[in-house]
């Protein structure tokens, strides 16, 4: 069996291919902003959709109940409204994750 010689044209091509693939992977992993089509909640933006009132307060961070689950059933955009007046945005339709809550970002409830 022959040993790999990076000085041959074949060896240089293999090394170039490995470097190219590594570069693309690094770019996709750390530098590319692939979130353009995804909803990323921003602090204090107006809440979108209808409120889902819950019987507990919001103090930041992830909470156990899946409050946005009804959004999967009714297909309408919602936000979670807590007893202390705070609100967090649910994921954009067709999703139903508690994105604002999970990311610790509140929104301003509609009046």
mmCIF file with all atom_site columns, C-alpha atoms in Angstrom:
data_model
loop_
_atom_site.group_PDB
_atom_site.id
_atom_site.type_symbol
_atom_site.label_atom_id
_atom_site.label_alt_id
_atom_site.label_comp_id
_atom_site.label_asym_id
_atom_site.label_entity_id
_atom_site.label_seq_id
_atom_site.pdbx_PDB_ins_code
_atom_site.Cartn_x
_atom_site.Cartn_y
_atom_site.Cartn_z
_atom_site.occupancy
_atom_site.B_iso_or_equiv
_atom_site.pdbx_formal_charge
_atom_site.auth_seq_id
_atom_site.auth_comp_id
_atom_site.auth_asym_id
_atom_site.auth_atom_id
_atom_site.pdbx_PDB_model_num
ATOM 1   C CA . UNK A 1 1   ? 0.000   0.000  0.000  1.00 0.00 ? 1   UNK A CA 1
ATOM 2   C CA . UNK A 1 2   ? 1.319   3.439  -0.951 1.00 0.00 ? 2   UNK A CA 1
ATOM 3   C CA . UNK A 1 3   ? 1.741   6.178  1.621  1.00 0.00 ? 3   UNK A CA 1
ATOM 4   C CA . UNK A 1 4   ? 0.042   9.541  1.196  1.00 0.00 ? 4   UNK A CA 1
ATOM 5   C CA . UNK A 1 5   ? 2.367   12.150 -0.291 1.00 0.00 ? 5   UNK A CA 1
ATOM 6   C CA . UNK A 1 6   ? 1.019   15.717 0.033  1.00 0.00 ? 6   UNK A CA 1
ATOM 7   C CA . UNK A 1 7   ? 3.569   16.936 -2.537 1.00 0.00 ? 7   UNK A CA 1
ATOM 8   C CA . UNK A 1 8   ? 1.919   15.085 -5.451 1.00 0.00 ? 8   UNK A CA 1
ATOM 9   C CA . UNK A 1 9   ? -0.860  16.735 -7.500 1.00 0.00 ? 9   UNK A CA 1
ATOM 10  C CA . UNK A 1 10  ? -3.285  14.169 -6.046 1.00 0.00 ? 10  UNK A CA 1
ATOM 11  C CA . UNK A 1 11  ? -2.165  14.989 -2.494 1.00 0.00 ? 11  UNK A CA 1
ATOM 12  C CA . UNK A 1 12  ? -2.473  18.737 -3.053 1.00 0.00 ? 12  UNK A CA 1
ATOM 13  C CA . UNK A 1 13  ? -5.998  18.270 -4.416 1.00 0.00 ? 13  UNK A CA 1
ATOM 14  C CA . UNK A 1 14  ? -7.039  16.232 -1.377 1.00 0.00 ? 14  UNK A CA 1
ATOM 15  C CA . UNK A 1 15  ? -5.615  18.835 1.004  1.00 0.00 ? 15  UNK A CA 1
ATOM 16  C CA . UNK A 1 16  ? -7.309  21.665 -0.922 1.00 0.00 ? 16  UNK A CA 1
ATOM 17  C CA . UNK A 1 17  ? -10.645 19.811 -0.754 1.00 0.00 ? 17  UNK A CA 1
ATOM 18  C CA . UNK A 1 18  ? -10.306 19.239 3.001  1.00 0.00 ? 18  UNK A CA 1
ATOM 19  C CA . UNK A 1 19  ? -9.455  22.922 3.561  1.00 0.00 ? 19  UNK A CA 1
ATOM 20  C CA . UNK A 1 20  ? -12.421 24.024 1.432  1.00 0.00 ? 20  UNK A CA 1
ATOM 21  C CA . UNK A 1 21  ? -14.887 21.770 3.263  1.00 0.00 ? 21  UNK A CA 1
ATOM 22  C CA . UNK A 1 22  ? -13.502 22.876 6.639  1.00 0.00 ? 22  UNK A CA 1
ATOM 23  C CA . UNK A 1 23  ? -13.841 26.527 5.633  1.00 0.00 ? 23  UNK A CA 1
ATOM 24  C CA . UNK A 1 24  ? -17.461 26.088 4.567  1.00 0.00 ? 24  UNK A CA 1
ATOM 25  C CA . UNK A 1 25  ? -18.290 24.245 7.798  1.00 0.00 ? 25  UNK A CA 1
ATOM 26  C CA . UNK A 1 26  ? -16.683 26.951 9.921  1.00 0.00 ? 26  UNK A CA 1
ATOM 27  C CA . UNK A 1 27  ? -18.529 29.675 8.026  1.00 0.00 ? 27  UNK A CA 1
ATOM 28  C CA . UNK A 1 28  ? -21.896 27.928 8.389  1.00 0.00 ? 28  UNK A CA 1
ATOM 29  C CA . UNK A 1 29  ? -21.321 27.163 12.060 1.00 0.00 ? 29  UNK A CA 1
ATOM 30  C CA . UNK A 1 30  ? -20.092 30.491 13.337 1.00 0.00 ? 30  UNK A CA 1
ATOM 31  C CA . UNK A 1 31  ? -20.353 33.313 10.831 1.00 0.00 ? 31  UNK A CA 1
ATOM 32  C CA . UNK A 1 32  ? -23.400 32.837 8.596  1.00 0.00 ? 32  UNK A CA 1
ATOM 33  C CA . UNK A 1 33  ? -26.616 34.473 9.772  1.00 0.00 ? 33  UNK A CA 1
ATOM 34  C CA . UNK A 1 34  ? -29.139 31.832 8.808  1.00 0.00 ? 34  UNK A CA 1
ATOM 35  C CA . UNK A 1 35  ? -31.876 33.374 10.958 1.00 0.00 ? 35  UNK A CA 1
ATOM 36  C CA . UNK A 1 36  ? -33.285 35.774 8.370  1.00 0.00 ? 36  UNK A CA 1
ATOM 37  C CA . UNK A 1 37  ? -36.443 33.709 7.918  1.00 0.00 ? 37  UNK A CA 1
ATOM 38  C CA . UNK A 1 38  ? -36.758 32.775 11.606 1.00 0.00 ? 38  UNK A CA 1
ATOM 39  C CA . UNK A 1 39  ? -38.411 34.833 14.311 1.00 0.00 ? 39  UNK A CA 1
ATOM 40  C CA . UNK A 1 40  ? -35.986 36.079 16.920 1.00 0.00 ? 40  UNK A CA 1
ATOM 41  C CA . UNK A 1 41  ? -37.865 38.021 19.591 1.00 0.00 ? 41  UNK A CA 1
ATOM 42  C CA . UNK A 1 42  ? -36.499 41.443 20.481 1.00 0.00 ? 42  UNK A CA 1
ATOM 43  C CA . UNK A 1 43  ? -36.940 43.047 23.879 1.00 0.00 ? 43  UNK A CA 1
ATOM 44  C CA . UNK A 1 44  ? -40.009 45.289 24.229 1.00 0.00 ? 44  UNK A CA 1
ATOM 45  C CA . UNK A 1 45  ? -41.378 44.908 20.711 1.00 0.00 ? 45  UNK A CA 1
ATOM 46  C CA . UNK A 1 46  ? -45.172 44.798 20.469 1.00 0.00 ? 46  UNK A CA 1
ATOM 47  C CA . UNK A 1 47  ? -46.634 41.322 20.978 1.00 0.00 ? 47  UNK A CA 1
ATOM 48  C CA . UNK A 1 48  ? -48.233 39.752 17.925 1.00 0.00 ? 48  UNK A CA 1
ATOM 49  C CA . UNK A 1 49  ? -51.468 37.778 17.936 1.00 0.00 ? 49  UNK A CA 1
ATOM 50  C CA . UNK A 1 50  ? -54.012 36.939 20.596 1.00 0.00 ? 50  UNK A CA 1
ATOM 51  C CA . UNK A 1 51  ? -53.089 36.606 24.283 1.00 0.00 ? 51  UNK A CA 1
ATOM 52  C CA . UNK A 1 52  ? -52.913 33.249 26.046 1.00 0.00 ? 52  UNK A CA 1
ATOM 53  C CA . UNK A 1 53  ? -53.491 34.153 29.702 1.00 0.00 ? 53  UNK A CA 1
ATOM 54  C CA . UNK A 1 54  ? -51.765 31.898 32.241 1.00 0.00 ? 54  UNK A CA 1
ATOM 55  C CA . UNK A 1 55  ? -52.216 31.729 36.028 1.00 0.00 ? 55  UNK A CA 1
ATOM 56  C CA . UNK A 1 56  ? -48.573 32.263 36.999 1.00 0.00 ? 56  UNK A CA 1
ATOM 57  C CA . UNK A 1 57  ? -46.074 35.128 36.962 1.00 0.00 ? 57  UNK A CA 1
ATOM 58  C CA . UNK A 1 58  ? -43.131 35.566 34.645 1.00 0.00 ? 58  UNK A CA 1
ATOM 59  C CA . UNK A 1 59  ? -39.742 36.267 36.208 1.00 0.00 ? 59  UNK A CA 1
ATOM 60  C CA . UNK A 1 60  ? -37.470 35.519 33.242 1.00 0.00 ? 60  UNK A CA 1
ATOM 61  C CA . UNK A 1 61  ? -36.149 32.380 31.624 1.00 0.00 ? 61  UNK A CA 1
ATOM 62  C CA . UNK A 1 62  ? -37.687 29.043 30.765 1.00 0.00 ? 62  UNK A CA 1
ATOM 63  C CA . UNK A 1 63  ? -40.798 27.946 32.636 1.00 0.00 ? 63  UNK A CA 1
ATOM 64  C CA . UNK A 1 64  ? -42.068 24.385 32.725 1.00 0.00 ? 64  UNK A CA 1
ATOM 65  C CA . UNK A 1 65  ? -45.572 24.618 31.171 1.00 0.00 ? 65  UNK A CA 1
ATOM 66  C CA . UNK A 1 66  ? -45.832 24.706 27.393 1.00 0.00 ? 66  UNK A CA 1
ATOM 67  C CA . UNK A 1 67  ? -48.088 27.761 27.279 1.00 0.00 ? 67  UNK A CA 1
ATOM 68  C CA . UNK A 1 68  ? -47.989 28.226 23.479 1.00 0.00 ? 68  UNK A CA 1
ATOM 69  C CA . UNK A 1 69  ? -49.274 24.695 22.773 1.00 0.00 ? 69  UNK A CA 1
ATOM 70  C CA . UNK A 1 70  ? -52.821 25.909 21.895 1.00 0.00 ? 70  UNK A CA 1
ATOM 71  C CA . UNK A 1 71  ? -51.285 27.743 18.929 1.00 0.00 ? 71  UNK A CA 1
ATOM 72  C CA . UNK A 1 72  ? -50.595 24.352 17.301 1.00 0.00 ? 72  UNK A CA 1
ATOM 73  C CA . UNK A 1 73  ? -54.276 23.450 17.585 1.00 0.00 ? 73  UNK A CA 1
ATOM 74  C CA . UNK A 1 74  ? -55.990 26.678 16.513 1.00 0.00 ? 74  UNK A CA 1
ATOM 75  C CA . UNK A 1 75  ? -53.400 27.883 13.946 1.00 0.00 ? 75  UNK A CA 1
ATOM 76  C CA . UNK A 1 76  ? -53.587 31.491 15.224 1.00 0.00 ? 76  UNK A CA 1
ATOM 77  C CA . UNK A 1 77  ? -50.607 33.607 16.321 1.00 0.00 ? 77  UNK A CA 1
ATOM 78  C CA . UNK A 1 78  ? -50.451 34.065 20.122 1.00 0.00 ? 78  UNK A CA 1
ATOM 79  C CA . UNK A 1 79  ? -48.391 35.494 22.931 1.00 0.00 ? 79  UNK A CA 1
ATOM 80  C CA . UNK A 1 80  ? -48.332 34.472 26.598 1.00 0.00 ? 80  UNK A CA 1
ATOM 81  C CA . UNK A 1 81  ? -49.770 36.972 29.093 1.00 0.00 ? 81  UNK A CA 1
ATOM 82  C CA . UNK A 1 82  ? -48.674 36.373 32.715 1.00 0.00 ? 82  UNK A CA 1
ATOM 83  C CA . UNK A 1 83  ? -50.391 37.417 35.953 1.00 0.00 ? 83  UNK A CA 1
ATOM 84  C CA . UNK A 1 84  ? -47.752 40.083 36.667 1.00 0.00 ? 84  UNK A CA 1
ATOM 85  C CA . UNK A 1 85  ? -48.547 41.889 33.385 1.00 0.00 ? 85  UNK A CA 1
ATOM 86  C CA . UNK A 1 86  ? -45.493 40.666 31.487 1.00 0.00 ? 86  UNK A CA 1
ATOM 87  C CA . UNK A 1 87  ? -45.823 38.917 28.120 1.00 0.00 ? 87  UNK A CA 1
ATOM 88  C CA . UNK A 1 88  ? -43.658 36.753 25.855 1.00 0.00 ? 88  UNK A CA 1
ATOM 89  C CA . UNK A 1 89  ? -44.103 35.976 22.170 1.00 0.00 ? 89  UNK A CA 1
ATOM 90  C CA . UNK A 1 90  ? -44.921 32.503 20.870 1.00 0.00 ? 90  UNK A CA 1
ATOM 91  C CA . UNK A 1 91  ? -43.046 31.160 17.840 1.00 0.00 ? 91  UNK A CA 1
ATOM 92  C CA . UNK A 1 92  ? -44.345 32.268 14.450 1.00 0.00 ? 92  UNK A CA 1
ATOM 93  C CA . UNK A 1 93  ? -47.040 30.093 12.895 1.00 0.00 ? 93  UNK A CA 1
ATOM 94  C CA . UNK A 1 94  ? -46.919 27.156 12.062 1.00 0.00 ? 94  UNK A CA 1
ATOM 95  C CA . UNK A 1 95  ? -44.650 26.617 15.099 1.00 0.00 ? 95  UNK A CA 1
ATOM 96  C CA . UNK A 1 96  ? -45.863 26.726 18.686 1.00 0.00 ? 96  UNK A CA 1
ATOM 97  C CA . UNK A 1 97  ? -42.761 26.951 20.870 1.00 0.00 ? 97  UNK A CA 1
ATOM 98  C CA . UNK A 1 98  ? -42.512 29.389 23.783 1.00 0.00 ? 98  UNK A CA 1
ATOM 99  C CA . UNK A 1 99  ? -39.681 31.249 22.055 1.00 0.00 ? 99  UNK A CA 1
ATOM 100 C CA . UNK A 1 100 ? -39.863 34.561 23.895 1.00 0.00 ? 100 UNK A CA 1
ATOM 101 C CA . UNK A 1 101 ? -40.094 32.801 27.248 1.00 0.00 ? 101 UNK A CA 1
ATOM 102 C CA . UNK A 1 102 ? -37.301 30.361 26.418 1.00 0.00 ? 102 UNK A CA 1
ATOM 103 C CA . UNK A 1 103 ? -34.993 33.210 25.380 1.00 0.00 ? 103 UNK A CA 1
ATOM 104 C CA . UNK A 1 104 ? -35.954 35.449 28.298 1.00 0.00 ? 104 UNK A CA 1
ATOM 105 C CA . UNK A 1 105 ? -37.360 38.182 26.051 1.00 0.00 ? 105 UNK A CA 1
ATOM 106 C CA . UNK A 1 106 ? -40.600 39.981 26.882 1.00 0.00 ? 106 UNK A CA 1
ATOM 107 C CA . UNK A 1 107 ? -42.909 41.824 24.499 1.00 0.00 ? 107 UNK A CA 1
ATOM 108 C CA . UNK A 1 108 ? -45.447 44.616 25.027 1.00 0.00 ? 108 UNK A CA 1
ATOM 109 C CA . UNK A 1 109 ? -49.032 43.291 25.248 1.00 0.00 ? 109 UNK A CA 1
ATOM 110 C CA . UNK A 1 110 ? -51.593 44.816 22.893 1.00 0.00 ? 110 UNK A CA 1
ATOM 111 C CA . UNK A 1 111 ? -53.910 47.275 24.599 1.00 0.00 ? 111 UNK A CA 1
#
